[in-house]
Amino acid sequence: MYVCNVKEDEAKDGNSLTKIVEEKATKEGATCVVISAKIESEIAQLGSEEEKLEFLKDIGLTETGLSRLIFAGYKMLNLITFFTVGPKEARAWTVKKGAKAPESAGVIHTDFEKGFIRAETIAFNDYTTLKGESGAKDAGKLRLEGKEYVVQDGDVMHFRFNV
């Protein structure tokens, strides 16, 4: 992975040197991410998510360089994220792309994998658009998945198990 640090006004589209690095990365089957450390430093100083999003919008960006770097790293390492959501906390978990439901449950606790029964699953977009688990359930978007289910990036999951 190549990471190019550029001036603030070049963060969106890069510059002539980043184009050369991007071409080299493409030839090597590598990834190139363009960021501005100055912008990242300024974003880190901001308080709320709203302030960060407004700042990004003002400079013509939709996400931080750090986010692009993380996504590129996940893609390069063939990783995905699934979520567990409860009344007290929401948590992200990382598994290899292609992981089945029991293996993913095992990331949380080995007993979850050993005693796996099923996974109650909601796609991330359904979860967010329908305002959570109850909205997704009411819309028929909650699925019961078995041992052969391949977890998808962004799935919101509740594992049923018996040990």
PDB file of C-alpha atoms in Angstrom:
ATOM      1  CA  MET A   1       0.000   0.000   0.000  1.00  0.00           C
ATOM      2  CA  TYR A   2       1.239   3.432  -0.928  1.00  0.00           C
ATOM      3  CA  VAL A   3       0.109   6.435   1.102  1.00  0.00           C
ATOM      4  CA  CYS A   4       0.679   9.862  -0.416  1.00  0.00           C
ATOM      5  CA  ASN A   5       0.662  12.891   1.881  1.00  0.00           C
ATOM      6  CA  VAL A   6      -0.369  16.001  -0.048  1.00  0.00           C
ATOM      7  CA  LYS A   7      -1.177  19.660   0.535  1.00  0.00           C
ATOM      8  CA  GLU A   8      -4.669  20.494   1.778  1.00  0.00           C
ATOM      9  CA  ASP A   9      -5.933  21.705  -1.604  1.00  0.00           C
ATOM     10  CA  GLU A  10      -4.729  18.469  -3.248  1.00  0.00           C
ATOM     11  CA  ALA A  11      -6.457  16.064  -0.855  1.00  0.00           C
ATOM     12  CA  LYS A  12      -9.490  15.518  -3.069  1.00  0.00           C
ATOM     13  CA  ASP A  13      -7.843  14.810  -6.438  1.00  0.00           C
ATOM     14  CA  GLY A  14      -4.144  14.373  -5.656  1.00  0.00           C
ATOM     15  CA  ASN A  15      -1.453  15.910  -7.844  1.00  0.00           C
ATOM     16  CA  SER A  16       0.971  14.956 -10.622  1.00  0.00           C
ATOM     17  CA  LEU A  17       3.177  12.975  -8.248  1.00  0.00           C
ATOM     18  CA  THR A  18       0.283  11.017  -6.746  1.00  0.00           C
ATOM     19  CA  LYS A  19      -0.786  10.064 -10.296  1.00  0.00           C
ATOM     20  CA  ILE A  20       2.662   8.521 -10.830  1.00  0.00           C
ATOM     21  CA  VAL A  21       2.407   6.609  -7.539  1.00  0.00           C
ATOM     22  CA  GLU A  22      -1.127   5.458  -8.409  1.00  0.00           C
ATOM     23  CA  GLU A  23       0.104   4.124 -11.772  1.00  0.00           C
ATOM     24  CA  LYS A  24       2.981   2.292 -10.063  1.00  0.00           C
ATOM     25  CA  ALA A  25       0.619   0.836  -7.461  1.00  0.00           C
ATOM     26  CA  THR A  26      -1.795  -0.334 -10.162  1.00  0.00           C
ATOM     27  CA  LYS A  27       1.028  -2.076 -12.075  1.00  0.00           C
ATOM     28  CA  GLU A  28       2.068  -3.845  -8.856  1.00  0.00           C
ATOM     29  CA  GLY A  29      -1.473  -4.783  -7.857  1.00  0.00           C
ATOM     30  CA  ALA A  30      -1.108  -2.504  -4.838  1.00  0.00           C
ATOM     31  CA  THR A  31      -3.322   0.224  -3.424  1.00  0.00           C
ATOM     32  CA  CYS A  32      -2.688   3.958  -3.280  1.00  0.00           C
ATOM     33  CA  VAL A  33      -4.379   6.271  -0.777  1.00  0.00           C
ATOM     34  CA  VAL A  34      -4.049  10.048  -0.924  1.00  0.00           C
ATOM     35  CA  ILE A  35      -4.331  11.930   2.364  1.00  0.00           C
ATOM     36  CA  SER A  36      -3.407  15.298   3.799  1.00  0.00           C
ATOM     37  CA  ALA A  37      -1.832  14.972   7.236  1.00  0.00           C
ATOM     38  CA  LYS A  38      -2.613  18.652   7.817  1.00  0.00           C
ATOM     39  CA  ILE A  39      -6.329  18.043   7.241  1.00  0.00           C
ATOM     40  CA  GLU A  40      -6.254  14.919   9.418  1.00  0.00           C
ATOM     41  CA  SER A  41      -4.641  16.954  12.195  1.00  0.00           C
ATOM     42  CA  GLU A  42      -7.320  19.634  11.924  1.00  0.00           C
ATOM     43  CA  ILE A  43     -10.121  17.030  11.970  1.00  0.00           C
ATOM     44  CA  ALA A  44      -8.635  15.441  15.092  1.00  0.00           C
ATOM     45  CA  GLN A  45      -8.985  18.793  16.883  1.00  0.00           C
ATOM     46  CA  LEU A  46     -12.718  19.047  16.168  1.00  0.00           C
ATOM     47  CA  GLY A  47     -15.205  17.882  18.784  1.00  0.00           C
ATOM     48  CA  SER A  48     -18.416  16.463  17.388  1.00  0.00           C
ATOM     49  CA  GLU A  49     -19.085  14.272  14.365  1.00  0.00           C
ATOM     50  CA  GLU A  50     -21.265  17.064  12.965  1.00  0.00           C
ATOM     51  CA  GLU A  51     -18.327  19.475  13.079  1.00  0.00           C
ATOM     52  CA  LYS A  52     -16.089  16.941  11.356  1.00  0.00           C
ATOM     53  CA  LEU A  53     -18.636  16.262   8.616  1.00  0.00           C
ATOM     54  CA  GLU A  54     -19.225  19.987   8.077  1.00  0.00           C
ATOM     55  CA  PHE A  55     -15.467  20.605   7.859  1.00  0.00           C
ATOM     56  CA  LEU A  56     -15.073  17.799   5.300  1.00  0.00           C
ATOM     57  CA  LYS A  57     -18.007  19.120   3.280  1.00  0.00           C
ATOM     58  CA  ASP A  58     -16.524  22.639   3.277  1.00  0.00           C
ATOM     59  CA  ILE A  59     -13.293  21.352   1.719  1.00  0.00           C
ATOM     60  CA  GLY A  60     -15.034  19.068  -0.771  1.00  0.00           C
ATOM     61  CA  LEU A  61     -14.390  15.701   0.889  1.00  0.00           C
ATOM     62  CA  THR A  62     -16.885  13.068   1.993  1.00  0.00           C
ATOM     63  CA  GLU A  63     -14.653  11.080   4.353  1.00  0.00           C
ATOM     64  CA  THR A  64     -11.389  11.445   6.223  1.00  0.00           C
ATOM     65  CA  GLY A  65      -8.083  10.211   4.886  1.00  0.00           C
ATOM     66  CA  LEU A  66      -7.868   7.950   7.917  1.00  0.00           C
ATOM     67  CA  SER A  67     -11.168   6.314   6.920  1.00  0.00           C
ATOM     68  CA  ARG A  68      -9.923   5.787   3.352  1.00  0.00           C
ATOM     69  CA  LEU A  69      -6.704   4.305   4.728  1.00  0.00           C
ATOM     70  CA  ILE A  70      -8.593   1.908   7.019  1.00  0.00           C
ATOM     71  CA  PHE A  71     -10.972   0.800   4.231  1.00  0.00           C
ATOM     72  CA  ALA A  72      -8.042   0.215   1.889  1.00  0.00           C
ATOM     73  CA  GLY A  73      -6.248  -1.817   4.570  1.00  0.00           C
ATOM     74  CA  TYR A  74      -9.343  -3.942   5.217  1.00  0.00           C
ATOM     75  CA  LYS A  75      -9.761  -4.578   1.493  1.00  0.00           C
ATOM     76  CA  MET A  76      -6.100  -5.452   1.084  1.00  0.00           C
ATOM     77  CA  LEU A  77      -6.234  -7.864   4.034  1.00  0.00           C
ATOM     78  CA  ASN A  78      -9.550  -9.355   2.840  1.00  0.00           C
ATOM     79  CA  LEU A  79     -11.389  -8.365   6.029  1.00  0.00           C
ATOM     80  CA  ILE A  80     -15.000  -7.388   6.706  1.00  0.00           C
ATOM     81  CA  THR A  81     -16.844  -5.975   9.692  1.00  0.00           C
ATOM     82  CA  PHE A  82     -20.033  -7.171  11.335  1.00  0.00           C
ATOM     83  CA  PHE A  83     -21.822  -5.571  14.269  1.00  0.00           C
ATOM     84  CA  THR A  84     -23.500  -6.636  17.473  1.00  0.00           C
ATOM     85  CA  VAL A  85     -25.959  -4.211  19.013  1.00  0.00           C
ATOM     86  CA  GLY A  86     -27.490  -4.395  22.449  1.00  0.00           C
ATOM     87  CA  PRO A  87     -29.264  -2.064  24.822  1.00  0.00           C
ATOM     88  CA  LYS A  88     -25.989  -0.868  26.371  1.00  0.00           C
ATOM     89  CA  GLU A  89     -23.506  -0.926  23.501  1.00  0.00           C
ATOM     90  CA  ALA A  90     -22.861  -1.421  19.809  1.00  0.00           C
ATOM     91  CA  ARG A  91     -19.669  -3.155  18.789  1.00  0.00           C
ATOM     92  CA  ALA A  92     -17.824  -3.843  15.539  1.00  0.00           C
ATOM     93  CA  TRP A  93     -16.070  -7.179  14.953  1.00  0.00           C
ATOM     94  CA  THR A  94     -13.593  -8.100  12.244  1.00  0.00           C
ATOM     95  CA  VAL A  95     -13.472 -11.406  10.340  1.00  0.00           C
ATOM     96  CA  LYS A  96     -11.962 -12.650   7.097  1.00  0.00           C
ATOM     97  CA  LYS A  97     -14.200 -12.218   4.066  1.00  0.00           C
ATOM     98  CA  GLY A  98     -16.014 -15.518   3.492  1.00  0.00           C
ATOM     99  CA  ALA A  99     -16.320 -16.371   7.202  1.00  0.00           C
ATOM    100  CA  LYS A 100     -19.439 -18.337   8.082  1.00  0.00           C
ATOM    101  CA  ALA A 101     -21.751 -17.420  10.938  1.00  0.00           C
ATOM    102  CA  PRO A 102     -20.340 -19.881  13.551  1.00  0.00           C
ATOM    103  CA  GLU A 103     -16.753 -18.734  12.908  1.00  0.00           C
ATOM    104  CA  SER A 104     -17.864 -15.114  13.223  1.00  0.00           C
ATOM    105  CA  ALA A 105     -19.651 -15.899  16.493  1.00  0.00           C
ATOM    106  CA  GLY A 106     -16.378 -17.443  17.704  1.00  0.00           C
ATOM    107  CA  VAL A 107     -14.641 -14.094  17.341  1.00  0.00           C
ATOM    108  CA  ILE A 108     -16.841 -12.847  20.168  1.00  0.00           C
ATOM    109  CA  HIS A 109     -16.376 -15.944  22.343  1.00  0.00           C
ATOM    110  CA  THR A 110     -15.314 -19.513  21.567  1.00  0.00           C
ATOM    111  CA  ASP A 111     -18.440 -20.832  23.336  1.00  0.00           C
ATOM    112  CA  PHE A 112     -20.582 -18.952  20.792  1.00  0.00           C
ATOM    113  CA  GLU A 113     -18.962 -20.932  17.989  1.00  0.00           C
ATOM    114  CA  LYS A 114     -19.112 -24.290  19.798  1.00  0.00           C
ATOM    115  CA  GLY A 115     -22.786 -23.992  20.681  1.00  0.00           C
ATOM    116  CA  PHE A 116     -23.932 -22.029  17.611  1.00  0.00           C
ATOM    117  CA  ILE A 117     -27.631 -22.481  16.826  1.00  0.00           C
ATOM    118  CA  ARG A 118     -28.417 -19.607  14.458  1.00  0.00           C
ATOM    119  CA  ALA A 119     -27.794 -15.931  13.773  1.00  0.00           C
ATOM    120  CA  GLU A 120     -30.478 -13.282  13.668  1.00  0.00           C
ATOM    121  CA  THR A 121     -29.181 -11.027  10.921  1.00  0.00           C
ATOM    122  CA  ILE A 122     -30.085  -7.603   9.557  1.00  0.00           C
ATOM    123  CA  ALA A 123     -28.219  -5.893   6.707  1.00  0.00           C
ATOM    124  CA  PHE A 124     -26.577  -2.660   7.871  1.00  0.00           C
ATOM    125  CA  ASN A 125     -28.520  -0.469   5.414  1.00  0.00           C
ATOM    126  CA  ASP A 126     -31.809  -2.004   6.579  1.00  0.00           C
ATOM    127  CA  TYR A 127     -30.819  -1.512  10.220  1.00  0.00           C
ATOM    128  CA  THR A 128     -29.999   2.169   9.731  1.00  0.00           C
ATOM    129  CA  THR A 129     -32.807   3.052   7.315  1.00  0.00           C
ATOM    130  CA  LEU A 130     -35.489   1.287   9.335  1.00  0.00           C
ATOM    131  CA  LYS A 131     -34.223   2.788  12.603  1.00  0.00           C
ATOM    132  CA  GLY A 132     -32.960  -0.307  14.367  1.00  0.00           C
ATOM    133  CA  GLU A 133     -33.900  -3.859  15.123  1.00  0.00           C
ATOM    134  CA  SER A 134     -37.620  -3.350  15.777  1.00  0.00           C
ATOM    135  CA  GLY A 135     -38.114  -1.378  12.543  1.00  0.00           C
ATOM    136  CA  ALA A 136     -36.201  -3.997  10.563  1.00  0.00           C
ATOM    137  CA  LYS A 137     -38.248  -6.794  12.201  1.00  0.00           C
ATOM    138  CA  ASP A 138     -41.522  -5.017  11.406  1.00  0.00           C
ATOM    139  CA  ALA A 139     -40.420  -4.618   7.775  1.00  0.00           C
ATOM    140  CA  GLY A 140     -39.512  -8.313   7.528  1.00  0.00           C
ATOM    141  CA  LYS A 141     -35.796  -7.583   7.123  1.00  0.00           C
ATOM    142  CA  LEU A 142     -34.554  -9.685  10.053  1.00  0.00           C
ATOM    143  CA  ARG A 143     -33.340 -13.048   8.748  1.00  0.00           C
ATOM    144  CA  LEU A 144     -32.603 -16.281  10.602  1.00  0.00           C
ATOM    145  CA  GLU A 145     -29.342 -17.690   9.246  1.00  0.00           C
ATOM    146  CA  GLY A 146     -27.792 -21.089   9.905  1.00  0.00           C
ATOM    147  CA  LYS A 147     -24.300 -22.582  10.055  1.00  0.00           C
ATOM    148  CA  GLU A 148     -23.621 -22.201   6.325  1.00  0.00           C
ATOM    149  CA  TYR A 149     -24.427 -18.483   6.178  1.00  0.00           C
ATOM    150  CA  VAL A 150     -21.507 -16.415   4.891  1.00  0.00           C
ATOM    151  CA  VAL A 151     -21.378 -13.176   6.874  1.00  0.00           C
ATOM    152  CA  GLN A 152     -21.619 -10.024   4.771  1.00  0.00           C
ATOM    153  CA  ASP A 153     -19.787  -6.781   5.409  1.00  0.00           C
ATOM    154  CA  GLY A 154     -21.929  -4.631   7.702  1.00  0.00           C
ATOM    155  CA  ASP A 155     -24.289  -7.350   8.925  1.00  0.00           C
ATOM    156  CA  VAL A 156     -25.877  -6.608  12.292  1.00  0.00           C
ATOM    157  CA  MET A 157     -26.026  -9.939  14.110  1.00  0.00           C
ATOM    158  CA  HIS A 158     -27.424 -11.529  17.231  1.00  0.00           C
ATOM    159  CA  PHE A 159     -26.115 -15.031  17.840  1.00  0.00           C
ATOM    160  CA  ARG A 160     -28.173 -17.797  19.440  1.00  0.00           C
ATOM    161  CA  PHE A 161     -26.113 -20.522  21.055  1.00  0.00           C
ATOM    162  CA  ASN A 162     -26.294 -23.263  23.650  1.00  0.00           C
ATOM    163  CA  VAL A 163     -23.316 -24.574  25.591  1.00  0.00           C
TER     164      VAL A 163
END
